[in-house]
Short mmCIF file of C-alpha atoms in Angstrom, two decimals:
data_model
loop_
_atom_site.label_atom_id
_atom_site.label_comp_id
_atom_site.label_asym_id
_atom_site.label_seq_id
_atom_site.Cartn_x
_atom_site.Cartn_y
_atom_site.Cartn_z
CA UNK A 1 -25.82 26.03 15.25
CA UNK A 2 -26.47 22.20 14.65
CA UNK A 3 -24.89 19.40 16.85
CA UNK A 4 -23.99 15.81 15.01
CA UNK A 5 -22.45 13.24 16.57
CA UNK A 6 -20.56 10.28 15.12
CA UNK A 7 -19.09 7.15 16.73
CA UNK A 8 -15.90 9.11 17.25
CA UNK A 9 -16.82 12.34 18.67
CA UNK A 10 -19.18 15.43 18.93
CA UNK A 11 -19.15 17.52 16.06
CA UNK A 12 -20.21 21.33 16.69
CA UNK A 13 -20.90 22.82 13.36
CA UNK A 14 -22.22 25.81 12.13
CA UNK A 15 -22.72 26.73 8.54
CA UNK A 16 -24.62 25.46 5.74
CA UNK A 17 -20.53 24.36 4.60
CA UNK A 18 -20.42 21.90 7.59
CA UNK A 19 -24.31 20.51 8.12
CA UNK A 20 -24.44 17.06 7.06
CA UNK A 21 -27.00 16.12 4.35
CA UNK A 22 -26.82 12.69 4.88
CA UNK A 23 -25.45 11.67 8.71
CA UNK A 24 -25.82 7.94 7.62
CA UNK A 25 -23.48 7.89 4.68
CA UNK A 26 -20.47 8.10 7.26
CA UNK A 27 -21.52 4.85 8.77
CA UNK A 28 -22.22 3.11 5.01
CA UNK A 29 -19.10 4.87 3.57
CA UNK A 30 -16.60 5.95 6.29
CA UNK A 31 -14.65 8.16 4.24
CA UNK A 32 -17.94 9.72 2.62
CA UNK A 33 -18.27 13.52 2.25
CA UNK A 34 -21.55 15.40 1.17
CA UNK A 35 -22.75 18.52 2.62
CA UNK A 36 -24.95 20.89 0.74
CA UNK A 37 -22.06 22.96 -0.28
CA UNK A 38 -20.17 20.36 -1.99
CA UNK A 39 -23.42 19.33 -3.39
CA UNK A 40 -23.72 22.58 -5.21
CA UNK A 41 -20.31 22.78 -6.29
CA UNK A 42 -20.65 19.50 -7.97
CA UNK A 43 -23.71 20.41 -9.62
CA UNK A 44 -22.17 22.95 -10.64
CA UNK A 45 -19.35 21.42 -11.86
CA UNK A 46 -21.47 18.60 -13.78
CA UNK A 47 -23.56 21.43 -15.77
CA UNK A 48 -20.83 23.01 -16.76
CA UNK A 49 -19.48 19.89 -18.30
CA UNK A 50 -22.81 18.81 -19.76
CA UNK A 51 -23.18 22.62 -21.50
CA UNK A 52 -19.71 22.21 -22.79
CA UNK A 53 -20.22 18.84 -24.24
CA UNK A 54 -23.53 20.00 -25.85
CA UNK A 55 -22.28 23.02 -27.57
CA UNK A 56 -19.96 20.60 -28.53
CA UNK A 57 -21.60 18.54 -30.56
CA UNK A 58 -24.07 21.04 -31.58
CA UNK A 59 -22.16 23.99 -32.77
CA UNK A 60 -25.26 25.58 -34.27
CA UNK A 61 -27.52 25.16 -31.12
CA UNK A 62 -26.55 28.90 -30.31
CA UNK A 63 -26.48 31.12 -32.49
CA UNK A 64 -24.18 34.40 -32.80
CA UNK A 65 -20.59 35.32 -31.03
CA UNK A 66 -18.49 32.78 -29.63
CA UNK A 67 -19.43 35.57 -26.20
CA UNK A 68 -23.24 34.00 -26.19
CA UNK A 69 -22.08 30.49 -25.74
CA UNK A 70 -19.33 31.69 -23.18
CA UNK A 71 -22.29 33.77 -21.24
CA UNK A 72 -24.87 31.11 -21.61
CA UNK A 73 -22.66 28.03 -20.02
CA UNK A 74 -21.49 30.52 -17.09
CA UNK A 75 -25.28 31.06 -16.31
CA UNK A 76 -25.82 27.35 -16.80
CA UNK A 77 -23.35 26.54 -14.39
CA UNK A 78 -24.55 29.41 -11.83
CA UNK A 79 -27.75 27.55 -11.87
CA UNK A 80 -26.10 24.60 -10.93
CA UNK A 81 -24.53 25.93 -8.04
CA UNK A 82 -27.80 28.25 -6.98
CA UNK A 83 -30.08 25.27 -7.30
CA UNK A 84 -30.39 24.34 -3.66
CA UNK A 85 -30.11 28.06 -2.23
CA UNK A 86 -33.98 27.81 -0.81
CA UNK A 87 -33.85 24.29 1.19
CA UNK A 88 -34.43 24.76 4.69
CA UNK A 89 -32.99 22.40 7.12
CA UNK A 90 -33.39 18.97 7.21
CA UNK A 91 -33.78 19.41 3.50
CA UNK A 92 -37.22 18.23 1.94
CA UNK A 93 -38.39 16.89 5.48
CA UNK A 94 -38.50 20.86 5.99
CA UNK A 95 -40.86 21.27 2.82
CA UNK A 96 -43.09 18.33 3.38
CA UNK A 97 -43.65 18.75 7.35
CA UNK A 98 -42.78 21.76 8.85
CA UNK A 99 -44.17 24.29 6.58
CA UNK A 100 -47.45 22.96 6.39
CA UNK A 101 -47.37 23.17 10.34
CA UNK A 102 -46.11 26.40 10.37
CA UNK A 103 -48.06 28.37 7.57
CA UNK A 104 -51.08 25.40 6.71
CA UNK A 105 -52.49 26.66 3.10
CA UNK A 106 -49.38 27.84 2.13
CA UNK A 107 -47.73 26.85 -1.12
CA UNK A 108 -44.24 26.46 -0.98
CA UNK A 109 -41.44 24.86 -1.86
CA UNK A 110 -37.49 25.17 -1.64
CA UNK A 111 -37.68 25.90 -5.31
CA UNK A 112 -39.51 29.29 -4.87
CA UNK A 113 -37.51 29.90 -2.05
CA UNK A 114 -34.34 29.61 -4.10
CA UNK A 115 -35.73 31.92 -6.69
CA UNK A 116 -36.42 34.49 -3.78
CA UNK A 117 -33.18 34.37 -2.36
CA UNK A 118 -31.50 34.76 -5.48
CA UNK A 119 -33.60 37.42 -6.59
CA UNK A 120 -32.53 39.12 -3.00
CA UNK A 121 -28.92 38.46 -3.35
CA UNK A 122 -29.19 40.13 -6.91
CA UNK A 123 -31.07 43.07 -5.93
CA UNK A 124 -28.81 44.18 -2.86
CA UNK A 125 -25.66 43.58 -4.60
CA UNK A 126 -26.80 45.47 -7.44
CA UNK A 127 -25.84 42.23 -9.83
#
């Protein structure tokens, strides 16, 4: 459970849906939004949109059923949305200074992490 706090109140919030990515943004933008979930469905979103307009304008780039390009820009927007699965908290702060503290030697990074968790995710729900 994380604890923010704002000008206007105290903010109990649990839930990668409700941790602030960027606490300073409210003060900058008042009416400014971005937490790691609507991060991810915007990435999403914008893949999705750049696949489309690419198969667009090359018809060709994919060859076979009208299925493979249907497949291929649902896994391209997937991607988008599992991009950021593996950040710990505090985002790359968490890569950059408390791993290294925690497990010195060790190379990491939220990347890998994202490809483990999604790798999990896939294997226990049989996906």
């Amino acid at each position: 459970v994380f604890f923010f706090s704002s000008r206007r109140r105290h903010t109990r919030c649990s839930g990668v849906s409700w941790a602030r990515r960027c606490v300073q943004e409210t003060v900058v933008f008042p009416g400014a939004v971005h937490t790691r979930f609507e991060h991810s469905l915007g990435t999403a979103h914008l893949a999705q949109k750049q696949a489309r307009k690419i198969f667009k304008k090359q018809p060709t780039l994919v060859s076979g059923p009208e299925e493979y390009k249907q497949l291929l820009q649902r896994d391209i927007t997937l991607a988008g949305l599992c991009h950021d699965l593996g950040h710990g908290p505090f985002s790359h702060l968490f890569d950059g200074e408390v791993i290294p503290v925690i497990s010195p030697g060790l190379n990491w990074s939220h990347e890998d992490a994202s490809l483990m968790l999604l790798d999990k995710l896939i294997d226990d729900n049989s996906i």
